[in-house]
């Protein structure tokens, strides 16, 4: 067994947190003994314990090729209608998709994270996960498909070990903390400047979605880790200092009342700290995370 510290994935950044969890989930598919804990090295960084002797980025690259040859969790979005690519199906069509992937455990877990097939928005379309930050010309799964096709081994290494520089071109899921650039605070108009996307981190973060399933609550969809609505919506996540496997992580991120736990209660659960970020949504519907704060 060996432990690898991912110096590129900071726990305080939602994209870094998700990328670390996605990495663990991918590794655990072939190595069930894989574990993840967070270590404090001036910042909270993920450390993954694994038995596989292969270079971590090569394990991830091999799994990426599996997705490129076809996967039920993404195949339906290839060349599909804009609404389908944006997870805004007619509800009956989304329920049909759920039935089609039911026999494929991994695909079913992704589709369960996408939406519920029950909750709808004001126009009667399927209401997607709270991680859905795209709008306008951007579509959620179009960004994921672009990441899948664009990622190279160097992008994965950048995501894992940093520094995060990114590159222009790939589309983005907008999960990077403080993504939104306020015109009022900048000496230039940012609309003409293309954002740099850490595409390896985007792909790995997508791989974490099965840890965050959705569920219908009345007419609403609730996503694991999220609470509140509108301007009060927020994402809360734990940082643990004990090594957890994939099933244990699924429980940890789904704990209710993380922001209300006392220090003693956290310690008893192996939770070192808890971070929270507000969800900021523009009038056009684009979403972003504010800078996270420890609770």
PDB file of C-alpha atoms in Angstrom:
ATOM      1  CA  UNK A   1       0.000   0.000   0.000  1.00  0.00           C
ATOM      2  CA  UNK A   2       1.174   3.540  -0.701  1.00  0.00           C
ATOM      3  CA  UNK A   3      -0.246   6.973  -0.001  1.00  0.00           C
ATOM      4  CA  UNK A   4      -0.256   9.734  -2.607  1.00  0.00           C
ATOM      5  CA  UNK A   5      -0.971  13.345  -1.625  1.00  0.00           C
ATOM      6  CA  UNK A   6      -2.827  15.289  -4.296  1.00  0.00           C
ATOM      7  CA  UNK A   7      -1.267  18.730  -3.964  1.00  0.00           C
ATOM      8  CA  UNK A   8      -3.515  20.230  -6.647  1.00  0.00           C
ATOM      9  CA  UNK A   9      -6.852  19.483  -4.970  1.00  0.00           C
ATOM     10  CA  UNK A  10      -7.567  21.822  -2.075  1.00  0.00           C
ATOM     11  CA  UNK A  11     -10.518  20.978   0.144  1.00  0.00           C
ATOM     12  CA  UNK A  12     -11.565  24.640   0.369  1.00  0.00           C
ATOM     13  CA  UNK A  13     -12.292  24.741  -3.374  1.00  0.00           C
ATOM     14  CA  UNK A  14     -15.470  22.847  -4.382  1.00  0.00           C
ATOM     15  CA  UNK A  15     -13.839  21.842  -7.672  1.00  0.00           C
ATOM     16  CA  UNK A  16     -10.769  20.514  -5.844  1.00  0.00           C
ATOM     17  CA  UNK A  17     -12.905  18.675  -3.295  1.00  0.00           C
ATOM     18  CA  UNK A  18     -15.014  17.051  -6.001  1.00  0.00           C
ATOM     19  CA  UNK A  19     -11.951  16.173  -8.112  1.00  0.00           C
ATOM     20  CA  UNK A  20     -10.393  14.371  -5.142  1.00  0.00           C
ATOM     21  CA  UNK A  21     -13.574  12.380  -4.524  1.00  0.00           C
ATOM     22  CA  UNK A  22     -13.880  11.551  -8.210  1.00  0.00           C
ATOM     23  CA  UNK A  23     -10.303  10.315  -8.227  1.00  0.00           C
ATOM     24  CA  UNK A  24     -10.988   8.036  -5.274  1.00  0.00           C
ATOM     25  CA  UNK A  25     -14.158   6.666  -6.863  1.00  0.00           C
ATOM     26  CA  UNK A  26     -12.347   5.817 -10.098  1.00  0.00           C
ATOM     27  CA  UNK A  27      -9.413   4.175  -8.308  1.00  0.00           C
ATOM     28  CA  UNK A  28     -11.766   2.194  -6.043  1.00  0.00           C
ATOM     29  CA  UNK A  29     -13.387   0.540  -9.064  1.00  0.00           C
ATOM     30  CA  UNK A  30     -10.252  -1.537  -9.576  1.00  0.00           C
ATOM     31  CA  UNK A  31      -8.847  -1.273  -6.052  1.00  0.00           C
ATOM     32  CA  UNK A  32     -11.597  -1.650  -3.399  1.00  0.00           C
ATOM     33  CA  UNK A  33      -8.992  -1.134  -0.686  1.00  0.00           C
ATOM     34  CA  UNK A  34      -8.392   2.482  -1.833  1.00  0.00           C
ATOM     35  CA  UNK A  35      -8.993   5.091   0.864  1.00  0.00           C
ATOM     36  CA  UNK A  36      -8.974   8.894   1.080  1.00  0.00           C
ATOM     37  CA  UNK A  37      -8.193  11.185   3.995  1.00  0.00           C
ATOM     38  CA  UNK A  38      -7.351  14.880   4.230  1.00  0.00           C
ATOM     39  CA  UNK A  39      -4.030  16.089   5.585  1.00  0.00           C
ATOM     40  CA  UNK A  40      -3.207  19.593   6.805  1.00  0.00           C
ATOM     41  CA  UNK A  41      -0.167  21.024   5.026  1.00  0.00           C
ATOM     42  CA  UNK A  42      -1.009  24.702   5.382  1.00  0.00           C
ATOM     43  CA  UNK A  43      -4.178  23.805   3.482  1.00  0.00           C
ATOM     44  CA  UNK A  44      -6.306  20.685   3.503  1.00  0.00           C
ATOM     45  CA  UNK A  45      -5.089  18.262   0.822  1.00  0.00           C
ATOM     46  CA  UNK A  46      -6.382  14.791  -0.081  1.00  0.00           C
ATOM     47  CA  UNK A  47      -4.163  11.770   0.439  1.00  0.00           C
ATOM     48  CA  UNK A  48      -5.189   8.578  -1.335  1.00  0.00           C
ATOM     49  CA  UNK A  49      -4.007   5.165  -0.192  1.00  0.00           C
ATOM     50  CA  UNK A  50      -3.962   2.552  -2.938  1.00  0.00           C
ATOM     51  CA  UNK A  51      -2.493  -0.840  -3.634  1.00  0.00           C
ATOM     52  CA  UNK A  52      -2.053  -0.432  -7.392  1.00  0.00           C
ATOM     53  CA  UNK A  53       1.595   0.053  -8.409  1.00  0.00           C
ATOM     54  CA  UNK A  54       0.643   2.073 -11.510  1.00  0.00           C
ATOM     55  CA  UNK A  55       1.047   5.834 -11.696  1.00  0.00           C
ATOM     56  CA  UNK A  56      -2.196   7.416 -10.485  1.00  0.00           C
ATOM     57  CA  UNK A  57      -2.677   9.547 -13.592  1.00  0.00           C
ATOM     58  CA  UNK A  58      -2.335   6.462 -15.784  1.00  0.00           C
ATOM     59  CA  UNK A  59      -5.065   4.677 -13.804  1.00  0.00           C
ATOM     60  CA  UNK A  60      -7.321   7.666 -14.415  1.00  0.00           C
ATOM     61  CA  UNK A  61      -6.367   7.832 -18.082  1.00  0.00           C
ATOM     62  CA  UNK A  62      -7.243   4.163 -18.560  1.00  0.00           C
ATOM     63  CA  UNK A  63     -10.660   4.789 -17.008  1.00  0.00           C
ATOM     64  CA  UNK A  64     -11.116   7.831 -19.248  1.00  0.00           C
ATOM     65  CA  UNK A  65     -10.606   5.624 -22.297  1.00  0.00           C
ATOM     66  CA  UNK A  66     -13.375   3.369 -20.989  1.00  0.00           C
ATOM     67  CA  UNK A  67     -15.739   6.350 -21.072  1.00  0.00           C
ATOM     68  CA  UNK A  68     -14.575   7.372 -24.518  1.00  0.00           C
ATOM     69  CA  UNK A  69     -15.550   4.018 -25.972  1.00  0.00           C
ATOM     70  CA  UNK A  70     -19.103   4.552 -24.742  1.00  0.00           C
ATOM     71  CA  UNK A  71     -20.910   4.756 -21.420  1.00  0.00           C
ATOM     72  CA  UNK A  72     -24.676   4.718 -20.732  1.00  0.00           C
ATOM     73  CA  UNK A  73     -24.340   7.697 -18.380  1.00  0.00           C
ATOM     74  CA  UNK A  74     -23.257   9.905 -21.301  1.00  0.00           C
ATOM     75  CA  UNK A  75     -24.160   8.113 -24.528  1.00  0.00           C
ATOM     76  CA  UNK A  76     -27.710   9.495 -24.533  1.00  0.00           C
ATOM     77  CA  UNK A  77     -26.350  13.061 -24.657  1.00  0.00           C
ATOM     78  CA  UNK A  78     -24.160  12.564 -27.746  1.00  0.00           C
ATOM     79  CA  UNK A  79     -25.653  14.746 -30.490  1.00  0.00           C
ATOM     80  CA  UNK A  80     -28.883  15.066 -28.515  1.00  0.00           C
ATOM     81  CA  UNK A  81     -31.351  17.930 -28.352  1.00  0.00           C
ATOM     82  CA  UNK A  82     -30.170  20.942 -26.335  1.00  0.00           C
ATOM     83  CA  UNK A  83     -32.638  20.267 -23.530  1.00  0.00           C
ATOM     84  CA  UNK A  84     -31.499  16.661 -23.223  1.00  0.00           C
ATOM     85  CA  UNK A  85     -27.853  17.748 -23.057  1.00  0.00           C
ATOM     86  CA  UNK A  86     -28.821  20.240 -20.362  1.00  0.00           C
ATOM     87  CA  UNK A  87     -30.672  17.617 -18.264  1.00  0.00           C
ATOM     88  CA  UNK A  88     -34.014  19.312 -18.869  1.00  0.00           C
ATOM     89  CA  UNK A  89     -35.880  16.368 -20.333  1.00  0.00           C
ATOM     90  CA  UNK A  90     -39.616  16.028 -20.402  1.00  0.00           C
ATOM     91  CA  UNK A  91     -40.114  14.064 -17.136  1.00  0.00           C
ATOM     92  CA  UNK A  92     -41.423  10.940 -18.869  1.00  0.00           C
ATOM     93  CA  UNK A  93     -38.298  10.838 -21.051  1.00  0.00           C
ATOM     94  CA  UNK A  94     -36.050  11.139 -18.019  1.00  0.00           C
ATOM     95  CA  UNK A  95     -37.897   8.310 -16.297  1.00  0.00           C
ATOM     96  CA  UNK A  96     -37.398   6.253 -19.453  1.00  0.00           C
ATOM     97  CA  UNK A  97     -33.659   6.966 -19.235  1.00  0.00           C
ATOM     98  CA  UNK A  98     -33.656   5.818 -15.609  1.00  0.00           C
ATOM     99  CA  UNK A  99     -35.199   2.531 -16.668  1.00  0.00           C
ATOM    100  CA  UNK A 100     -32.716   2.074 -19.507  1.00  0.00           C
ATOM    101  CA  UNK A 101     -29.675   2.341 -17.204  1.00  0.00           C
ATOM    102  CA  UNK A 102     -31.132   0.441 -14.249  1.00  0.00           C
ATOM    103  CA  UNK A 103     -29.116  -2.682 -15.116  1.00  0.00           C
ATOM    104  CA  UNK A 104     -25.828  -0.718 -15.167  1.00  0.00           C
ATOM    105  CA  UNK A 105     -24.961   0.174 -11.551  1.00  0.00           C
ATOM    106  CA  UNK A 106     -22.478   2.935 -12.338  1.00  0.00           C
ATOM    107  CA  UNK A 107     -24.655   4.602 -14.975  1.00  0.00           C
ATOM    108  CA  UNK A 108     -27.679   4.370 -12.679  1.00  0.00           C
ATOM    109  CA  UNK A 109     -25.720   6.162  -9.946  1.00  0.00           C
ATOM    110  CA  UNK A 110     -24.856   8.998 -12.337  1.00  0.00           C
ATOM    111  CA  UNK A 111     -28.412   9.340 -13.615  1.00  0.00           C
ATOM    112  CA  UNK A 112     -29.682   9.385 -10.013  1.00  0.00           C
ATOM    113  CA  UNK A 113     -27.322  12.308  -9.438  1.00  0.00           C
ATOM    114  CA  UNK A 114     -28.521  14.154 -12.555  1.00  0.00           C
ATOM    115  CA  UNK A 115     -32.192  14.528 -11.565  1.00  0.00           C
ATOM    116  CA  UNK A 116     -35.197  12.695 -10.119  1.00  0.00           C
ATOM    117  CA  UNK A 117     -37.669  12.284 -12.962  1.00  0.00           C
ATOM    118  CA  UNK A 118     -40.330  13.681 -10.604  1.00  0.00           C
ATOM    119  CA  UNK A 119     -39.468  17.288  -9.723  1.00  0.00           C
ATOM    120  CA  UNK A 120     -39.982  19.814 -12.523  1.00  0.00           C
ATOM    121  CA  UNK A 121     -39.266  23.490 -13.046  1.00  0.00           C
ATOM    122  CA  UNK A 122     -41.775  26.223 -13.865  1.00  0.00           C
ATOM    123  CA  UNK A 123     -41.970  25.138 -17.499  1.00  0.00           C
ATOM    124  CA  UNK A 124     -42.639  21.476 -16.719  1.00  0.00           C
ATOM    125  CA  UNK A 125     -39.127  20.302 -17.598  1.00  0.00           C
ATOM    126  CA  UNK A 126     -37.085  17.994 -15.390  1.00  0.00           C
ATOM    127  CA  UNK A 127     -35.387  19.976 -12.619  1.00  0.00           C
ATOM    128  CA  UNK A 128     -31.691  18.967 -12.547  1.00  0.00           C
ATOM    129  CA  UNK A 129     -29.123  18.656  -9.764  1.00  0.00           C
ATOM    130  CA  UNK A 130     -28.046  21.735  -7.794  1.00  0.00           C
ATOM    131  CA  UNK A 131     -24.615  21.251  -9.410  1.00  0.00           C
ATOM    132  CA  UNK A 132     -26.253  22.425 -12.655  1.00  0.00           C
ATOM    133  CA  UNK A 133     -24.652  25.848 -13.200  1.00  0.00           C
ATOM    134  CA  UNK A 134     -25.004  26.166 -16.971  1.00  0.00           C
ATOM    135  CA  UNK A 135     -27.441  28.395 -18.863  1.00  0.00           C
ATOM    136  CA  UNK A 136     -27.903  30.128 -22.202  1.00  0.00           C
ATOM    137  CA  UNK A 137     -25.626  28.629 -24.837  1.00  0.00           C
ATOM    138  CA  UNK A 138     -23.981  26.342 -22.288  1.00  0.00           C
ATOM    139  CA  UNK A 139     -25.337  22.858 -21.584  1.00  0.00           C
ATOM    140  CA  UNK A 140     -24.345  20.728 -18.601  1.00  0.00           C
ATOM    141  CA  UNK A 141     -23.543  17.464 -20.366  1.00  0.00           C
ATOM    142  CA  UNK A 142     -22.088  19.258 -23.375  1.00  0.00           C
ATOM    143  CA  UNK A 143     -19.442  20.640 -21.002  1.00  0.00           C
ATOM    144  CA  UNK A 144     -18.853  17.139 -19.609  1.00  0.00           C
ATOM    145  CA  UNK A 145     -18.557  15.606 -23.090  1.00  0.00           C
ATOM    146  CA  UNK A 146     -16.110  18.342 -24.080  1.00  0.00           C
ATOM    147  CA  UNK A 147     -14.010  17.585 -21.000  1.00  0.00           C
ATOM    148  CA  UNK A 148     -14.075  13.865 -21.746  1.00  0.00           C
ATOM    149  CA  UNK A 149     -12.801  14.433 -25.269  1.00  0.00           C
ATOM    150  CA  UNK A 150     -10.259  17.137 -24.391  1.00  0.00           C
ATOM    151  CA  UNK A 151      -8.515  15.655 -21.353  1.00  0.00           C
ATOM    152  CA  UNK A 152      -4.932  14.462 -21.802  1.00  0.00           C
ATOM    153  CA  UNK A 153      -2.602  12.844 -19.281  1.00  0.00           C
ATOM    154  CA  UNK A 154      -0.959  16.231 -18.659  1.00  0.00           C
ATOM    155  CA  UNK A 155      -4.376  17.670 -17.720  1.00  0.00           C
ATOM    156  CA  UNK A 156      -4.914  14.905 -15.184  1.00  0.00           C
ATOM    157  CA  UNK A 157      -1.491  15.491 -13.656  1.00  0.00           C
ATOM    158  CA  UNK A 158      -2.225  19.213 -13.453  1.00  0.00           C
ATOM    159  CA  UNK A 159      -5.506  18.491 -11.668  1.00  0.00           C
ATOM    160  CA  UNK A 160      -3.904  16.075  -9.222  1.00  0.00           C
ATOM    161  CA  UNK A 161      -0.657  17.833  -8.405  1.00  0.00           C
ATOM    162  CA  UNK A 162      -1.009  21.438  -9.625  1.00  0.00           C
ATOM    163  CA  UNK A 163      -0.377  24.188 -10.095  1.00  0.00           C
ATOM    164  CA  UNK A 164      -3.765  24.859 -11.644  1.00  0.00           C
ATOM    165  CA  UNK A 165      -3.164  26.997 -14.723  1.00  0.00           C
ATOM    166  CA  UNK A 166      -5.841  25.653 -17.042  1.00  0.00           C
ATOM    167  CA  UNK A 167      -6.263  26.389 -20.714  1.00  0.00           C
ATOM    168  CA  UNK A 168      -8.698  28.190 -22.950  1.00  0.00           C
ATOM    169  CA  UNK A 169     -11.044  26.251 -25.173  1.00  0.00           C
ATOM    170  CA  UNK A 170     -12.765  23.498 -23.161  1.00  0.00           C
ATOM    171  CA  UNK A 171     -16.206  24.249 -21.775  1.00  0.00           C
ATOM    172  CA  UNK A 172     -16.666  24.471 -18.031  1.00  0.00           C
ATOM    173  CA  UNK A 173     -19.082  23.187 -15.398  1.00  0.00           C
ATOM    174  CA  UNK A 174     -18.336  26.353 -13.368  1.00  0.00           C
ATOM    175  CA  UNK A 175     -17.540  24.535 -10.106  1.00  0.00           C
ATOM    176  CA  UNK A 176     -14.372  26.501  -9.388  1.00  0.00           C
ATOM    177  CA  UNK A 177     -14.746  28.638  -6.243  1.00  0.00           C
ATOM    178  CA  UNK A 178     -15.266  32.358  -6.881  1.00  0.00           C
ATOM    179  CA  UNK A 179     -15.826  31.633 -10.589  1.00  0.00           C
ATOM    180  CA  UNK A 180     -17.977  34.714 -11.046  1.00  0.00           C
ATOM    181  CA  UNK A 181     -16.039  37.864 -11.952  1.00  0.00           C
ATOM    182  CA  UNK A 182     -17.971  40.968 -11.013  1.00  0.00           C
ATOM    183  CA  UNK A 183     -17.767  43.746 -13.609  1.00  0.00           C
ATOM    184  CA  UNK A 184     -17.959  46.307 -10.807  1.00  0.00           C
ATOM    185  CA  UNK A 185     -14.719  45.023  -9.262  1.00  0.00           C
ATOM    186  CA  UNK A 186     -12.670  44.706 -12.445  1.00  0.00           C
ATOM    187  CA  UNK A 187     -10.888  47.439 -14.445  1.00  0.00           C
ATOM    188  CA  UNK A 188     -12.018  45.792 -17.714  1.00  0.00           C
ATOM    189  CA  UNK A 189     -15.050  44.088 -19.222  1.00  0.00           C
ATOM    190  CA  UNK A 190     -14.533  40.343 -18.550  1.00  0.00           C
ATOM    191  CA  UNK A 191     -17.132  39.258 -21.122  1.00  0.00           C
ATOM    192  CA  UNK A 192     -14.582  39.253 -23.958  1.00  0.00           C
ATOM    193  CA  UNK A 193     -11.959  37.293 -22.046  1.00  0.00           C
ATOM    194  CA  UNK A 194     -12.167  33.514 -22.311  1.00  0.00           C
ATOM    195  CA  UNK A 195     -11.843  31.698 -19.015  1.00  0.00           C
ATOM    196  CA  UNK A 196      -9.063  29.194 -18.445  1.00  0.00           C
ATOM    197  CA  UNK A 197     -10.462  25.788 -17.563  1.00  0.00           C
ATOM    198  CA  UNK A 198      -8.667  23.142 -15.506  1.00  0.00           C
ATOM    199  CA  UNK A 199     -10.220  20.487 -17.694  1.00  0.00           C
ATOM    200  CA  UNK A 200      -8.650  17.542 -15.845  1.00  0.00           C
ATOM    201  CA  UNK A 201     -10.256  18.732 -12.615  1.00  0.00           C
ATOM    202  CA  UNK A 202     -13.602  19.198 -14.366  1.00  0.00           C
ATOM    203  CA  UNK A 203     -13.547  15.602 -15.591  1.00  0.00           C
ATOM    204  CA  UNK A 204     -12.512  14.195 -12.210  1.00  0.00           C
ATOM    205  CA  UNK A 205     -15.139  16.299 -10.429  1.00  0.00           C
ATOM    206  CA  UNK A 206     -17.787  14.880 -12.751  1.00  0.00           C
ATOM    207  CA  UNK A 207     -16.672  11.444 -11.594  1.00  0.00           C
ATOM    208  CA  UNK A 208     -17.709  12.408  -8.045  1.00  0.00           C
ATOM    209  CA  UNK A 209     -21.379  12.975  -8.895  1.00  0.00           C
ATOM    210  CA  UNK A 210     -22.518   9.487  -7.763  1.00  0.00           C
ATOM    211  CA  UNK A 211     -21.614  10.575  -4.212  1.00  0.00           C
ATOM    212  CA  UNK A 212     -24.294  13.299  -4.487  1.00  0.00           C
ATOM    213  CA  UNK A 213     -27.611  11.757  -5.519  1.00  0.00           C
ATOM    214  CA  UNK A 214     -30.784  13.812  -5.903  1.00  0.00           C
ATOM    215  CA  UNK A 215     -34.162  13.111  -4.336  1.00  0.00           C
ATOM    216  CA  UNK A 216     -37.638  14.572  -4.772  1.00  0.00           C
ATOM    217  CA  UNK A 217     -39.104  16.448  -1.812  1.00  0.00           C
ATOM    218  CA  UNK A 218     -42.610  17.396  -2.812  1.00  0.00           C
ATOM    219  CA  UNK A 219     -42.304  19.266  -6.103  1.00  0.00           C
ATOM    220  CA  UNK A 220     -38.650  20.122  -5.442  1.00  0.00           C
ATOM    221  CA  UNK A 221     -35.409  18.309  -6.168  1.00  0.00           C
ATOM    222  CA  UNK A 222     -32.885  18.150  -3.322  1.00  0.00           C
ATOM    223  CA  UNK A 223     -29.221  17.414  -3.995  1.00  0.00           C
ATOM    224  CA  UNK A 224     -26.968  15.831  -1.378  1.00  0.00           C
ATOM    225  CA  UNK A 225     -24.816  18.484   0.296  1.00  0.00           C
ATOM    226  CA  UNK A 226     -27.061  21.418  -0.666  1.00  0.00           C
ATOM    227  CA  UNK A 227     -29.562  23.327   1.441  1.00  0.00           C
ATOM    228  CA  UNK A 228     -31.667  26.450   1.024  1.00  0.00           C
ATOM    229  CA  UNK A 229     -33.209  28.006  -2.045  1.00  0.00           C
ATOM    230  CA  UNK A 230     -32.603  31.088  -4.169  1.00  0.00           C
ATOM    231  CA  UNK A 231     -30.104  33.458  -2.610  1.00  0.00           C
ATOM    232  CA  UNK A 232     -29.923  31.264   0.503  1.00  0.00           C
ATOM    233  CA  UNK A 233     -28.753  28.158  -1.358  1.00  0.00           C
ATOM    234  CA  UNK A 234     -25.455  26.774  -0.097  1.00  0.00           C
ATOM    235  CA  UNK A 235     -23.196  23.747  -0.471  1.00  0.00           C
ATOM    236  CA  UNK A 236     -21.668  22.262   2.693  1.00  0.00           C
ATOM    237  CA  UNK A 237     -18.991  19.557   2.763  1.00  0.00           C
ATOM    238  CA  UNK A 238     -16.895  17.800   5.418  1.00  0.00           C
ATOM    239  CA  UNK A 239     -13.135  17.294   5.575  1.00  0.00           C
ATOM    240  CA  UNK A 240     -12.141  14.095   7.378  1.00  0.00           C
ATOM    241  CA  UNK A 241      -8.744  13.098   8.745  1.00  0.00           C
ATOM    242  CA  UNK A 242      -9.397   9.347   8.882  1.00  0.00           C
ATOM    243  CA  UNK A 243      -9.026   7.167   5.789  1.00  0.00           C
ATOM    244  CA  UNK A 244     -12.434   6.418   4.254  1.00  0.00           C
ATOM    245  CA  UNK A 245     -13.452   4.168   1.401  1.00  0.00           C
ATOM    246  CA  UNK A 246     -15.991   5.044  -1.281  1.00  0.00           C
ATOM    247  CA  UNK A 247     -19.038   3.734   0.610  1.00  0.00           C
ATOM    248  CA  UNK A 248     -18.004   5.575   3.786  1.00  0.00           C
ATOM    249  CA  UNK A 249     -17.461   8.808   1.842  1.00  0.00           C
ATOM    250  CA  UNK A 250     -20.961   8.525   0.434  1.00  0.00           C
ATOM    251  CA  UNK A 251     -22.251   8.505   4.016  1.00  0.00           C
ATOM    252  CA  UNK A 252     -19.951  11.340   5.156  1.00  0.00           C
ATOM    253  CA  UNK A 253     -20.979  13.825   2.461  1.00  0.00           C
ATOM    254  CA  UNK A 254     -24.635  12.993   3.061  1.00  0.00           C
ATOM    255  CA  UNK A 255     -24.613  13.700   6.799  1.00  0.00           C
ATOM    256  CA  UNK A 256     -27.403  16.050   7.805  1.00  0.00           C
ATOM    257  CA  UNK A 257     -26.662  19.086   9.942  1.00  0.00           C
ATOM    258  CA  UNK A 258     -22.949  19.261   9.209  1.00  0.00           C
ATOM    259  CA  UNK A 259     -22.976  22.996   9.877  1.00  0.00           C
ATOM    260  CA  UNK A 260     -24.499  22.441  13.332  1.00  0.00           C
ATOM    261  CA  UNK A 261     -22.105  19.797  14.664  1.00  0.00           C
ATOM    262  CA  UNK A 262     -20.099  20.692  17.731  1.00  0.00           C
ATOM    263  CA  UNK A 263     -16.339  20.228  17.814  1.00  0.00           C
ATOM    264  CA  UNK A 264     -16.727  17.082  19.928  1.00  0.00           C
ATOM    265  CA  UNK A 265     -19.319  15.630  17.570  1.00  0.00           C
ATOM    266  CA  UNK A 266     -17.049  16.282  14.594  1.00  0.00           C
ATOM    267  CA  UNK A 267     -14.069  14.699  16.322  1.00  0.00           C
ATOM    268  CA  UNK A 268     -16.090  11.592  17.164  1.00  0.00           C
ATOM    269  CA  UNK A 269     -16.879  11.210  13.447  1.00  0.00           C
ATOM    270  CA  UNK A 270     -13.319  11.883  12.276  1.00  0.00           C
ATOM    271  CA  UNK A 271     -14.341  15.223  10.755  1.00  0.00           C
ATOM    272  CA  UNK A 272     -11.600  17.836  11.037  1.00  0.00           C
ATOM    273  CA  UNK A 273     -13.500  20.795   9.606  1.00  0.00           C
ATOM    274  CA  UNK A 274     -16.494  21.718   7.494  1.00  0.00           C
ATOM    275  CA  UNK A 275     -16.569  24.118   4.565  1.00  0.00           C
ATOM    276  CA  UNK A 276     -19.522  25.972   3.109  1.00  0.00           C
ATOM    277  CA  UNK A 277     -19.942  28.013  -0.076  1.00  0.00           C
ATOM    278  CA  UNK A 278     -22.919  30.032  -1.243  1.00  0.00           C
ATOM    279  CA  UNK A 279     -24.447  29.268  -4.618  1.00  0.00           C
ATOM    280  CA  UNK A 280     -24.635  32.454  -6.678  1.00  0.00           C
ATOM    281  CA  UNK A 281     -27.008  32.443  -9.631  1.00  0.00           C
ATOM    282  CA  UNK A 282     -27.174  35.262 -12.172  1.00  0.00           C
ATOM    283  CA  UNK A 283     -30.346  36.642 -13.704  1.00  0.00           C
ATOM    284  CA  UNK A 284     -29.510  34.598 -16.831  1.00  0.00           C
ATOM    285  CA  UNK A 285     -29.430  31.390 -14.782  1.00  0.00           C
ATOM    286  CA  UNK A 286     -25.663  30.802 -14.618  1.00  0.00           C
ATOM    287  CA  UNK A 287     -24.424  29.442 -11.317  1.00  0.00           C
ATOM    288  CA  UNK A 288     -21.153  29.688  -9.430  1.00  0.00           C
ATOM    289  CA  UNK A 289     -19.744  29.031  -5.973  1.00  0.00           C
ATOM    290  CA  UNK A 290     -18.660  31.852  -3.713  1.00  0.00           C
ATOM    291  CA  UNK A 291     -15.340  31.536  -1.892  1.00  0.00           C
ATOM    292  CA  UNK A 292     -15.777  28.873   0.784  1.00  0.00           C
ATOM    293  CA  UNK A 293     -15.551  29.559   4.474  1.00  0.00           C
ATOM    294  CA  UNK A 294     -14.731  27.082   7.272  1.00  0.00           C
ATOM    295  CA  UNK A 295     -17.483  26.575   9.818  1.00  0.00           C
TER     296      UNK A 295
END
